[in-house]
mmCIF file of C-alpha atoms in Angstrom:
data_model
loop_
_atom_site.group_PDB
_atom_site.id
_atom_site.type_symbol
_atom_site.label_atom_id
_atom_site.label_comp_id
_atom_site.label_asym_id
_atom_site.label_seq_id
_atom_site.Cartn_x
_atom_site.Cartn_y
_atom_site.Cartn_z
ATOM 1 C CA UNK A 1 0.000 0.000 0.000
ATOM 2 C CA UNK A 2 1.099 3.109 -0.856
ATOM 3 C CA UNK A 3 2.364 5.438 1.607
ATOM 4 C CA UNK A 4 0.404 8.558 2.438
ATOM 5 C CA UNK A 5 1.898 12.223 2.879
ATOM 6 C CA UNK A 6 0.567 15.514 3.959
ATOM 7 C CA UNK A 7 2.683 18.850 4.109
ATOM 8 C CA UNK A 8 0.390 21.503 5.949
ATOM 9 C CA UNK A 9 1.910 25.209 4.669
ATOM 10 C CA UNK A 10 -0.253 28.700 4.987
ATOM 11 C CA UNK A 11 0.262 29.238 1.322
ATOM 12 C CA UNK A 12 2.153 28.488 -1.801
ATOM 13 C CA UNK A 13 3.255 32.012 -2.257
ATOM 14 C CA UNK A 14 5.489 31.475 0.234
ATOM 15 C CA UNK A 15 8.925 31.718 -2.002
ATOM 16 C CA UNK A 16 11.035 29.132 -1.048
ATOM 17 C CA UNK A 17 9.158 27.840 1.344
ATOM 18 C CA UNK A 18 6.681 26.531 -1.110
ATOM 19 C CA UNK A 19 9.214 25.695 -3.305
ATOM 20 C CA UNK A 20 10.764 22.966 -1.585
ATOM 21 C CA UNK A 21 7.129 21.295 -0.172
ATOM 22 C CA UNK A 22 7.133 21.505 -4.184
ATOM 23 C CA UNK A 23 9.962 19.893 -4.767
ATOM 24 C CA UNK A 24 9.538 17.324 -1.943
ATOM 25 C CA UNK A 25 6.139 16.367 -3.267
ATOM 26 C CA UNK A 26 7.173 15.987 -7.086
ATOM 27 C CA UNK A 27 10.258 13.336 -5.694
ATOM 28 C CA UNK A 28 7.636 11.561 -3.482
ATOM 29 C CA UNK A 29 5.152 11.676 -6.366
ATOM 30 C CA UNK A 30 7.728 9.924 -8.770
ATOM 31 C CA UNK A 31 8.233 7.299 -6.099
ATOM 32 C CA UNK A 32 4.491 5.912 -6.155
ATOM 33 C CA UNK A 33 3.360 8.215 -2.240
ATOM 34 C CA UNK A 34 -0.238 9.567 -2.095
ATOM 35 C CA UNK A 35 1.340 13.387 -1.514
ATOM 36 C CA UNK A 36 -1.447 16.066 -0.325
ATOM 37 C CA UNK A 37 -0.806 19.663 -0.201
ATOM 38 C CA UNK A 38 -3.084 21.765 2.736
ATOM 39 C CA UNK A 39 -2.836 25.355 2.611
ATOM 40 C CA UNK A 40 -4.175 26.395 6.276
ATOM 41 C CA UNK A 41 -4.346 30.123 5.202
ATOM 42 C CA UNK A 42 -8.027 30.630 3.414
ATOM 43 C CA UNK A 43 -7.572 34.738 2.736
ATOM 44 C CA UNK A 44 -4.123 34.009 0.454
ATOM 45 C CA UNK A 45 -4.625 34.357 -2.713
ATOM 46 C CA UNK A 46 -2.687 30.996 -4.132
ATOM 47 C CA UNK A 47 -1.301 30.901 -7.866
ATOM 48 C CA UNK A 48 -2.988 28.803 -10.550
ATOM 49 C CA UNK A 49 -2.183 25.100 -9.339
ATOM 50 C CA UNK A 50 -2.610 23.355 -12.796
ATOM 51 C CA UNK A 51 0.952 24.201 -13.386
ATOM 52 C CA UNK A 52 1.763 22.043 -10.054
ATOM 53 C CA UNK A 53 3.355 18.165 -9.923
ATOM 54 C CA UNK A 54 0.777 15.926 -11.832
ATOM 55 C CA UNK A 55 -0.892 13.575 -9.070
ATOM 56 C CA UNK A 56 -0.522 16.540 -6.635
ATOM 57 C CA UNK A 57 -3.739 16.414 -4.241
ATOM 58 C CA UNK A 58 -3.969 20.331 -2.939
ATOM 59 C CA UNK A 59 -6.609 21.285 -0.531
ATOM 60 C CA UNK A 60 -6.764 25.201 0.943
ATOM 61 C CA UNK A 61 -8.541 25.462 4.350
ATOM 62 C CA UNK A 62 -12.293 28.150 3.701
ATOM 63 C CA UNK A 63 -11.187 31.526 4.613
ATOM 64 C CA UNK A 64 -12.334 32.468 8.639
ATOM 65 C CA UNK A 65 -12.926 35.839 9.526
ATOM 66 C CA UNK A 66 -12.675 35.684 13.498
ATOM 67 C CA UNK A 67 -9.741 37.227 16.033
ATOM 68 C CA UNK A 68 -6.404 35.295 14.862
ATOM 69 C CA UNK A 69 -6.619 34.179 18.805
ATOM 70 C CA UNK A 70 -9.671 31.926 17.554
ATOM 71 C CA UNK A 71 -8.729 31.143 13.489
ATOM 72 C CA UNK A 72 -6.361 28.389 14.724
ATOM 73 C CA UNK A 73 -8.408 26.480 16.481
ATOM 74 C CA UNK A 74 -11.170 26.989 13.886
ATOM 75 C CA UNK A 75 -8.702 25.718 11.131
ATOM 76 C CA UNK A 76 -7.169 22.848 13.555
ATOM 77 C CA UNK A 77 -11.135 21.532 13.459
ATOM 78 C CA UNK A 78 -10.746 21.690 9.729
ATOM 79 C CA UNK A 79 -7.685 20.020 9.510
ATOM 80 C CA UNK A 80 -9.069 17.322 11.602
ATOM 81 C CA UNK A 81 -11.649 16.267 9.008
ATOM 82 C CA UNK A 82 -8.921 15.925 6.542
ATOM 83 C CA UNK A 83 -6.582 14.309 8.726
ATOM 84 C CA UNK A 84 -9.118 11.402 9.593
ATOM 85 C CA UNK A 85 -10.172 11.357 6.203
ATOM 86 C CA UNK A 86 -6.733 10.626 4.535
ATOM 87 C CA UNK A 87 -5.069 8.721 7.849
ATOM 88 C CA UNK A 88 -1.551 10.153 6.592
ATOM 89 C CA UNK A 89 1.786 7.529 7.594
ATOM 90 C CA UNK A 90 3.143 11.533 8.117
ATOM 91 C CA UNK A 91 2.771 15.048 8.162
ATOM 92 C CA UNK A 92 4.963 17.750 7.730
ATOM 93 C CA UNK A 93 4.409 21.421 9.114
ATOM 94 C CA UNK A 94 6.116 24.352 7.497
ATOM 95 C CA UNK A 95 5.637 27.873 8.952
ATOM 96 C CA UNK A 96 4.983 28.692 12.161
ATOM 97 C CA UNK A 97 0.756 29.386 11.027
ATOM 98 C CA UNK A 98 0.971 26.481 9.425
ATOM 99 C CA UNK A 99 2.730 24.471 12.210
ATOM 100 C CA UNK A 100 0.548 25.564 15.016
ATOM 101 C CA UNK A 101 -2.940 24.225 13.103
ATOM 102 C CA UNK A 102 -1.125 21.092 12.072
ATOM 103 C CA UNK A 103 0.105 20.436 15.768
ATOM 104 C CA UNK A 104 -3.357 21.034 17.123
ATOM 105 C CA UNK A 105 -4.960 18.598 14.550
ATOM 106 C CA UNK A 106 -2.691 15.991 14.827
ATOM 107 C CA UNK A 107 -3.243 15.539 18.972
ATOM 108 C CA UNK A 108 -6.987 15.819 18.665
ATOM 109 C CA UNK A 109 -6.470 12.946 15.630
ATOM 110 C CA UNK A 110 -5.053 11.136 18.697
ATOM 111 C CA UNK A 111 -0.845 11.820 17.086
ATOM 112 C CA UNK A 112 -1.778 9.328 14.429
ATOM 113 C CA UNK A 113 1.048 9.252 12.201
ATOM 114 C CA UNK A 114 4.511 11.462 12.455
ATOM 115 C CA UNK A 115 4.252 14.970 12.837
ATOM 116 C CA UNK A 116 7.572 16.818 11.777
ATOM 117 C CA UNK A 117 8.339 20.183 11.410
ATOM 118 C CA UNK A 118 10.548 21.852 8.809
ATOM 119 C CA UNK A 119 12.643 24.494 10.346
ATOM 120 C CA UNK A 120 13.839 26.962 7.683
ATOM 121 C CA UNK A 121 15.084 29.579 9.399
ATOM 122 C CA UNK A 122 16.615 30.273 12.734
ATOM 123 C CA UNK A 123 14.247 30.814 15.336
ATOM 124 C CA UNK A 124 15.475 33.335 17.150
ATOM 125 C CA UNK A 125 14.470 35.639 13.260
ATOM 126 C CA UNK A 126 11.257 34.422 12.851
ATOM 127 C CA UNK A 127 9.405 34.385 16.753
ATOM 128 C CA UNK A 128 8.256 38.072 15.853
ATOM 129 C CA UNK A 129 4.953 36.879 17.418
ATOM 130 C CA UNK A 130 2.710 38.275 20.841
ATOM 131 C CA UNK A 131 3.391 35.988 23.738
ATOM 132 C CA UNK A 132 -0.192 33.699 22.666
ATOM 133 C CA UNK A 133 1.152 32.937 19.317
ATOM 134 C CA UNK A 134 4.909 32.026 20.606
ATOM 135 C CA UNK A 135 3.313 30.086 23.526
ATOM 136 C CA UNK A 136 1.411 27.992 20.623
ATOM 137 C CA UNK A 137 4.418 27.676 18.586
ATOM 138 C CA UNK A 138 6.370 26.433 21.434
ATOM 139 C CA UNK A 139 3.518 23.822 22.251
ATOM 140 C CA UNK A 140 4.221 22.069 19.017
ATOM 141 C CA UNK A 141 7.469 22.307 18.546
ATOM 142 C CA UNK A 142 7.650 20.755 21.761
ATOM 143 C CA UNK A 143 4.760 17.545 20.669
ATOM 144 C CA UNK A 144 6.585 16.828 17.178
ATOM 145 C CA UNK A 145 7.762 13.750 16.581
ATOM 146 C CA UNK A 146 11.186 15.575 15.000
ATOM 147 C CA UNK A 147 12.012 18.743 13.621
ATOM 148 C CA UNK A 148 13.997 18.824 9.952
ATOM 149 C CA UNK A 149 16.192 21.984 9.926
ATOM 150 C CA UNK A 150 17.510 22.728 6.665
ATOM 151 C CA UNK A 151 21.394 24.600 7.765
ATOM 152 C CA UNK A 152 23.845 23.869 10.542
ATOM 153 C CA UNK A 153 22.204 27.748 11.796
ATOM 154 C CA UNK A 154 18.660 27.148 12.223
ATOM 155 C CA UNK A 155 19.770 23.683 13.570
ATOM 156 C CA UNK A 156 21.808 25.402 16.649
ATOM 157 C CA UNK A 157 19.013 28.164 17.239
ATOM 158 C CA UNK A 158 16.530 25.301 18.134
ATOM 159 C CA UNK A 159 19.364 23.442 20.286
ATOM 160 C CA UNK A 160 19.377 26.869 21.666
ATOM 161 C CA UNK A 161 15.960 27.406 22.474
ATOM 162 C CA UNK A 162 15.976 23.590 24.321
ATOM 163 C CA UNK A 163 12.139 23.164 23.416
ATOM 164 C CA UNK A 164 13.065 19.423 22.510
ATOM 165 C CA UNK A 165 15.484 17.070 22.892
ATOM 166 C CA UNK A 166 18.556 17.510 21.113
ATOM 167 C CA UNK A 167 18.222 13.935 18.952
ATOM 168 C CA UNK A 168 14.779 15.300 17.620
ATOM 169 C CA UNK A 169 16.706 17.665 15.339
ATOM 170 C CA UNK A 170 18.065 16.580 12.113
ATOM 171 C CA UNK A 171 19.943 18.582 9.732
ATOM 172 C CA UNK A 172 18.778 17.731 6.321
ATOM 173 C CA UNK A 173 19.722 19.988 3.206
ATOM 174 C CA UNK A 174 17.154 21.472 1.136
ATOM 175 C CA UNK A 175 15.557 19.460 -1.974
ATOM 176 C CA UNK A 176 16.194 21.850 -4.663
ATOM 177 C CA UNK A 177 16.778 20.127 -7.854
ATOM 178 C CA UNK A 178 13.755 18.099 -9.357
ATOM 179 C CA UNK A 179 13.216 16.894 -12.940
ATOM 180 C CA UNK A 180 10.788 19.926 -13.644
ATOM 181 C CA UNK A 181 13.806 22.398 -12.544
ATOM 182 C CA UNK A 182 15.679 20.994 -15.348
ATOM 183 C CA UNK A 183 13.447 21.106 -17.697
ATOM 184 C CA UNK A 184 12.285 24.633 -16.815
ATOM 185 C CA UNK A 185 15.575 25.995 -17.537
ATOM 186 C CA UNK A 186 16.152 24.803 -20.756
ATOM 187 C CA UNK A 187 13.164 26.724 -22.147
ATOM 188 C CA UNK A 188 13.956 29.774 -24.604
ATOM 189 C CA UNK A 189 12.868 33.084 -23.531
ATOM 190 C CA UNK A 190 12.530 36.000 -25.514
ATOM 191 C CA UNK A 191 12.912 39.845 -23.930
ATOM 192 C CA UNK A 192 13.896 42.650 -25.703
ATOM 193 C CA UNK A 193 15.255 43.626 -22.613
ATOM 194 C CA UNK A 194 17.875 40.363 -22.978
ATOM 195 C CA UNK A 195 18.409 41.192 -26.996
ATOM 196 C CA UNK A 196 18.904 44.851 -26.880
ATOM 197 C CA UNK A 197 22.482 44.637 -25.310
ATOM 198 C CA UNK A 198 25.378 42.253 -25.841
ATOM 199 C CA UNK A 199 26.902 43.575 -22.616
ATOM 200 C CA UNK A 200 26.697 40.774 -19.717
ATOM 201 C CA UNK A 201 24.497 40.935 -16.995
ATOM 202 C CA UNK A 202 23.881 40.167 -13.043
ATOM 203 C CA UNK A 203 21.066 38.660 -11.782
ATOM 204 C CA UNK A 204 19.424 38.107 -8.569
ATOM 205 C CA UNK A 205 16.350 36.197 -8.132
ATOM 206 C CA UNK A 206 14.203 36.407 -4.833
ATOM 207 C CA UNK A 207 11.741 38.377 -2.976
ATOM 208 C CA UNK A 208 11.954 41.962 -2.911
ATOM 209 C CA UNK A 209 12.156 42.471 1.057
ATOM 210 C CA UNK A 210 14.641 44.335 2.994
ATOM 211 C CA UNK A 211 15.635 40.500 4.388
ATOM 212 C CA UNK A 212 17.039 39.901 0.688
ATOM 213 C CA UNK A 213 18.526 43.427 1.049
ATOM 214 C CA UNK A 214 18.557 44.183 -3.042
ATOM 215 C CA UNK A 215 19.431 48.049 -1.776
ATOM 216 C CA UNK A 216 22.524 46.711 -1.203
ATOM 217 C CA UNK A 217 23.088 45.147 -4.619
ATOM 218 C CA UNK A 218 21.930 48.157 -6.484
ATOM 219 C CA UNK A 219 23.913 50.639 -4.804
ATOM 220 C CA UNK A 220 27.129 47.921 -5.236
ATOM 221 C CA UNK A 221 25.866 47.578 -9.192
ATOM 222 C CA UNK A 222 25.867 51.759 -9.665
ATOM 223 C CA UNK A 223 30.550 51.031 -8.637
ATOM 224 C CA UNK A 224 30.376 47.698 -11.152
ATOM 225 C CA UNK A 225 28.695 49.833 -13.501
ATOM 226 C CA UNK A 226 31.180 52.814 -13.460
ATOM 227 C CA UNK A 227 34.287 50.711 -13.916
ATOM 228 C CA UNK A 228 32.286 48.283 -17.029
ATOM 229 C CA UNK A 229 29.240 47.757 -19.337
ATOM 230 C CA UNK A 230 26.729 45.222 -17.916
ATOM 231 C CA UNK A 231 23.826 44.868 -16.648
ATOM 232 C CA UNK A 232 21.331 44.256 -13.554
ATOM 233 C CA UNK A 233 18.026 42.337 -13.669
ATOM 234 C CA UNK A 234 16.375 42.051 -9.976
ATOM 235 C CA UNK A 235 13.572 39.071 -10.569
ATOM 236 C CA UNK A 236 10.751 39.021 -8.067
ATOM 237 C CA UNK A 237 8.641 41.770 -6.379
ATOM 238 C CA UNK A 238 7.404 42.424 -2.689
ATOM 239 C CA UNK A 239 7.129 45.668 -0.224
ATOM 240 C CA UNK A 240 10.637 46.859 -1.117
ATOM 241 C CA UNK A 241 9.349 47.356 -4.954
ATOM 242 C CA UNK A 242 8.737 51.027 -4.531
ATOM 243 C CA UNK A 243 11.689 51.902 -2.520
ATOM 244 C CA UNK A 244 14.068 50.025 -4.879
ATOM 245 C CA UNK A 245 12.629 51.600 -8.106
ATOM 246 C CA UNK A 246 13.187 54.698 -6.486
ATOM 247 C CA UNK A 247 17.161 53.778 -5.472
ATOM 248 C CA UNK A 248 17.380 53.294 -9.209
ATOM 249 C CA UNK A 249 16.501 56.413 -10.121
ATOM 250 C CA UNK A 250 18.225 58.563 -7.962
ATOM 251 C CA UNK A 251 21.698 56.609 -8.679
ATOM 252 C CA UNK A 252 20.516 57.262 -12.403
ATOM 253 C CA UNK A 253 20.476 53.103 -13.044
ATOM 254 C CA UNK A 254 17.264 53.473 -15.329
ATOM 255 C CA UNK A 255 18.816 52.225 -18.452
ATOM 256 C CA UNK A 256 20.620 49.206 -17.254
ATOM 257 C CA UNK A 257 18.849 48.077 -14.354
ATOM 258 C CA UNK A 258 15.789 45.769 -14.958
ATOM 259 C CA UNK A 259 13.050 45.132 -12.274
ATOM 260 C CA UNK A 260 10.305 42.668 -14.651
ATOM 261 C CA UNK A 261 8.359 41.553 -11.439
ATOM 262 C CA UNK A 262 8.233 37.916 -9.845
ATOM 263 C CA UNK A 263 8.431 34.917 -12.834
ATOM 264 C CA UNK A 264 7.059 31.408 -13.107
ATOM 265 C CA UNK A 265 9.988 30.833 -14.588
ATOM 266 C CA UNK A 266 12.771 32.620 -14.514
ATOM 267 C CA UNK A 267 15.436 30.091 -15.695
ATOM 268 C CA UNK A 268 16.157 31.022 -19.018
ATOM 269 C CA UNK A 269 17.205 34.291 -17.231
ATOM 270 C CA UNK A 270 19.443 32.526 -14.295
ATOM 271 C CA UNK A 271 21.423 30.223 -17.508
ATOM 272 C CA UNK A 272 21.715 33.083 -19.677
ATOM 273 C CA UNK A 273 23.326 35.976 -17.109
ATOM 274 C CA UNK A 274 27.217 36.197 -16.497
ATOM 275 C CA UNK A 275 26.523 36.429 -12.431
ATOM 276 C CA UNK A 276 24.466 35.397 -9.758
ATOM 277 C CA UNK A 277 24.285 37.504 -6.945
ATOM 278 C CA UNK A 278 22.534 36.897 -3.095
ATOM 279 C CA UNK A 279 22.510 39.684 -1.239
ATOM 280 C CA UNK A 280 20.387 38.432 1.932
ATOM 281 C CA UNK A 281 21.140 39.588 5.501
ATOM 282 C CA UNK A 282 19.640 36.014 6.276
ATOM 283 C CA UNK A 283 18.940 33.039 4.656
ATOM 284 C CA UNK A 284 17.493 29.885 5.825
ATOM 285 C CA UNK A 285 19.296 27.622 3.512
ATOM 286 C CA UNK A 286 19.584 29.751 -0.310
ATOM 287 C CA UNK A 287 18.074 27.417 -2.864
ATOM 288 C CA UNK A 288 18.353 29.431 -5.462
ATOM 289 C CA UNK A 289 22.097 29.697 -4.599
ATOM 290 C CA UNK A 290 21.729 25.994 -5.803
ATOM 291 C CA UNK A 291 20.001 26.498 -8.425
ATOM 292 C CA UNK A 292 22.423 28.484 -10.096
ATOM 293 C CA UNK A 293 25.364 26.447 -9.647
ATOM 294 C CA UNK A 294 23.659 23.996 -11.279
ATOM 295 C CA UNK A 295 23.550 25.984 -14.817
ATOM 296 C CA UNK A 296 27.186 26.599 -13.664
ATOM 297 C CA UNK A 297 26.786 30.509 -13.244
ATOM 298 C CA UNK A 298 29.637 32.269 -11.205
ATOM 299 C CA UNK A 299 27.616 32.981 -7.659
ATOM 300 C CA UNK A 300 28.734 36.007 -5.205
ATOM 301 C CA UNK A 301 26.726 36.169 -2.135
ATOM 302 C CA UNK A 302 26.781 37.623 1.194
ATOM 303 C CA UNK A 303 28.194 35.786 4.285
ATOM 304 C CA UNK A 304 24.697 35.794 6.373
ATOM 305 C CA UNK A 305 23.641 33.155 9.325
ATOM 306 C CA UNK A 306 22.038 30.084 7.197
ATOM 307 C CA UNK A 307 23.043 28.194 3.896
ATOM 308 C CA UNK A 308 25.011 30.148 2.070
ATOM 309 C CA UNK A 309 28.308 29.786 2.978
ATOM 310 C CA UNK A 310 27.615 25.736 3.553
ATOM 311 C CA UNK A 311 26.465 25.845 0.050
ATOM 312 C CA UNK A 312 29.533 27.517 -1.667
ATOM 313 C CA UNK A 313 31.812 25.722 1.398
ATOM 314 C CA UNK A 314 33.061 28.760 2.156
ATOM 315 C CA UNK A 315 34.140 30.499 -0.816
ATOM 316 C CA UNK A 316 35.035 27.225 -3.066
ATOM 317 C CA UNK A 317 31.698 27.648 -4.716
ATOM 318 C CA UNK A 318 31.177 30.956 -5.204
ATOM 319 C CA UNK A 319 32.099 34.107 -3.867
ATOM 320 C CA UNK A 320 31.331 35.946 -0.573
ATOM 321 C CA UNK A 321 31.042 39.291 1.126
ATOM 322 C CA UNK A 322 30.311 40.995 4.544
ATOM 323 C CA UNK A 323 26.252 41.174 4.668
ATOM 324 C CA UNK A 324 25.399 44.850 3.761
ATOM 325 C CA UNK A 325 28.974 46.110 2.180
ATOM 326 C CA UNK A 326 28.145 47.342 -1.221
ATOM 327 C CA UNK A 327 32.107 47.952 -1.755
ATOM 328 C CA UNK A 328 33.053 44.586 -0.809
ATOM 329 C CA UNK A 329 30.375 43.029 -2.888
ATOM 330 C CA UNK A 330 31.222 45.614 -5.997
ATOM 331 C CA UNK A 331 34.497 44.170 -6.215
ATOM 332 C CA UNK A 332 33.610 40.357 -6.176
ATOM 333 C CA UNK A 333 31.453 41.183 -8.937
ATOM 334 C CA UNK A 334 33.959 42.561 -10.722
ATOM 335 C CA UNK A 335 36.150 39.608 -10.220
ATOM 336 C CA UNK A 336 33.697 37.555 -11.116
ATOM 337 C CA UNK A 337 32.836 39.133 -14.559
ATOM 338 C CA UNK A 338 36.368 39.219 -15.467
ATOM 339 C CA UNK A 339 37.417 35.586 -14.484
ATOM 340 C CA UNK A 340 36.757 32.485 -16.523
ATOM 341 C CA UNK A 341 35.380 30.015 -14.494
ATOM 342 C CA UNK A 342 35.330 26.478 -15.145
ATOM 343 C CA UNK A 343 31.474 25.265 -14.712
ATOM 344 C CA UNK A 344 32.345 21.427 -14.268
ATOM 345 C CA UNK A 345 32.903 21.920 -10.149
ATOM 346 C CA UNK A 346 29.621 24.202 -9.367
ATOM 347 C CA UNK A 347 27.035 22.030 -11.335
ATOM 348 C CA UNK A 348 28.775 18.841 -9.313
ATOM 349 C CA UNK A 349 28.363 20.563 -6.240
ATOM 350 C CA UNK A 350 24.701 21.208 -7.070
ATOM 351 C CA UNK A 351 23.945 17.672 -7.132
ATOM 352 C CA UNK A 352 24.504 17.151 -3.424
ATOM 353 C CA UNK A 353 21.103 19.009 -3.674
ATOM 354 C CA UNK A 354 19.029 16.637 -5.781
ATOM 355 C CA UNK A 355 15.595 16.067 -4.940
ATOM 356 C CA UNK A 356 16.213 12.028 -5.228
ATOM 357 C CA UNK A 357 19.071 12.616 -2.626
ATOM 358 C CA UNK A 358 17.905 14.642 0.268
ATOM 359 C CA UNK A 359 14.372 12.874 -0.027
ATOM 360 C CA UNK A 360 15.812 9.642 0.778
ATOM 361 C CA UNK A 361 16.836 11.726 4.183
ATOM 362 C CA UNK A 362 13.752 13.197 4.625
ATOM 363 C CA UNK A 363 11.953 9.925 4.288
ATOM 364 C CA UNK A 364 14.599 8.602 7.233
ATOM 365 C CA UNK A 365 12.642 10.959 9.808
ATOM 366 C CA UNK A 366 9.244 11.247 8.399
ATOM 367 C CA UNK A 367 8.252 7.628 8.136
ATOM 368 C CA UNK A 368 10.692 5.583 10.360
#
């Protein structure tokens, strides 16, 4: 009988978040599970789902408009039906919203099957919360069966916090690189924004959120640009959007900086720029730092608690900087778009981060 898998997660606009339940899903999909998606948040407004992994049950929660003291109970009742309905071998929680309905659900379903929660950032970042809503989140970090934590960081921060017993806490890498991945990225694109220069260009792909700190790209990218012809694209969009448009303008960037807006696919982009750049003052793990060794693209990125510098092994990968030194991170890219670098090393490293690989890790805590 085939085993049965359900990944509770508020929404799946929830950037990389939603990427790797994704990812996860498609691997476990390919391997003959019954994978179901629930999104516990009923006001997000969710992206089409028929471009999602074929076989891919997904099930969003009815939206509740009560006090956010009362939704999670309301949605752990939901849950509930869904949980008894499907009797799931194991569930995974991701986000704290998502975490505390999913913990609730799964004692009143008498803890029938594994509960695990995926950690992706450290702790101490993300418990922004009133004291209610950190009690909760404390509660079921403290009932799961194990917690996945996806860097050596967010790892120690839960050590840290001692809400469960050190051999509860496994560090498993992210499952970034799935069938689909490859096959998105060797689609053609067509931009006249791409065609109407020969002159390379940088790209950085993420969010735009003063976390991902793309101020401090830009304002290195106005040095890069003084000293050499290229070019900037910033893929994604977010609450920084206006301020970022506006740091473009006054460092008079308008003609070679590029701001399209998030992408379904933005691939063809990553394989055809010169440099990848992650600017982040934190990072949970960095998939797309992955990602783009894969198409063997030259990567600078800053040195900020998480993946990255696990990812690159310190600099052997891929360049970094201090987090928020424009100068610093100027210069790598400089170095970078003058070297030649051989590809052969980053896309092997990349590998280390195939879906087939770090769900065989996964399946190690979720359904032994």
């Amino acid at each position: 009988m085939a085993r049965k898998f359900i990944i509770c997660i508020p929404s799946l606009r929830m950037g990389g978040a939603a990427k790797i339940a994704l990812n996860l899903s498609e691997q476990y999909l390919e391997e003959g599970m019954e994978v179901t998606i629930i999104l516990t948040d009923g006001n997000s407004n969710d992206p089409d789902f028929s471009a999602l992994p074929e076989g891919l049950r997904v099930i969003k929660l009815p939206r509740i408009d009560m006090h956010h003291f009362i939704r999670p109970f309301i949605n752990a009742y939901q849950l509930l039906k869904y949980f008894r309905q499907i009797k799931p071998d194991a569930i995974l929680g991701v986000r704290h919203d998502a975490t505390i309905i999913a913990a609730l659900a799964w004692k009143l379903n008498g803890r029938k099957g594994r509960f695990v929660i995926r950690d992706i950032n450290p702790i101490t970042k993300t418990l922004n919360r009133n004291a209610v809503m950190v009690a909760m989140i404390k509660s079921a970090y403290r009932s799961a069966s194990a917690v996945i934590a996806n860097s050596d960081d967010v790892a120690q921060a839960l050590r840290e916090k001692n809400w469960l017993p050190a051999e509860k806490i496994h560090k498993i890498d992210n499952p970034v690189l799935t069938k689909s991945f490859y096959k998105k990225s060797q689609m053609e694109v067509s931009d006249p924004w791409l065609d109407a220069s020969s002159s390379p260009f940088v790209i950085t792909i993420g969010r735009l959120d003063k976390m991902k700190d793309q101020a401090t790209l830009i304002r290195a990218f106005a040095l890069v640009r003084a000293k050499t012809e290229a070019r900037l694209m910033l893929v994604g969009d977010g609450p920084e959007r206006p301020t970022l448009r506006k740091l473009v303008k006054d460092l008079k960037l308008e003609e070679s900086v590029a701001l399209p807006g998030a992408m379904q696919n933005p691939y063809p982009y990553l394989k055809r720029a010169a440099v990848f750049v992650l600017s982040s003052k934190y990072e949970g793990f960095g998939n797309v730092l992955v990602e783009a060794l894969s198409l063997g693209k030259p990567v600078v990125s800053s040195a900020c608690t998480g993946g990255p510098a696990y990812i690159l092994q310190s600099g052997k990968f891929g360049s970094l900087f201090p987090v928020g030194d424009h100068e610093a991170l100027a210069q790598q890219i400089l170095l970078a778009l003058a070297k030649q670098q051989d590809p052969e090393p980053l896309i092997r490293r990349s590998k280390d981060f195939s879906a087939e690989v770090i769900a065989g890790a996964y399946g190690k805590v979720l359904f032994n």
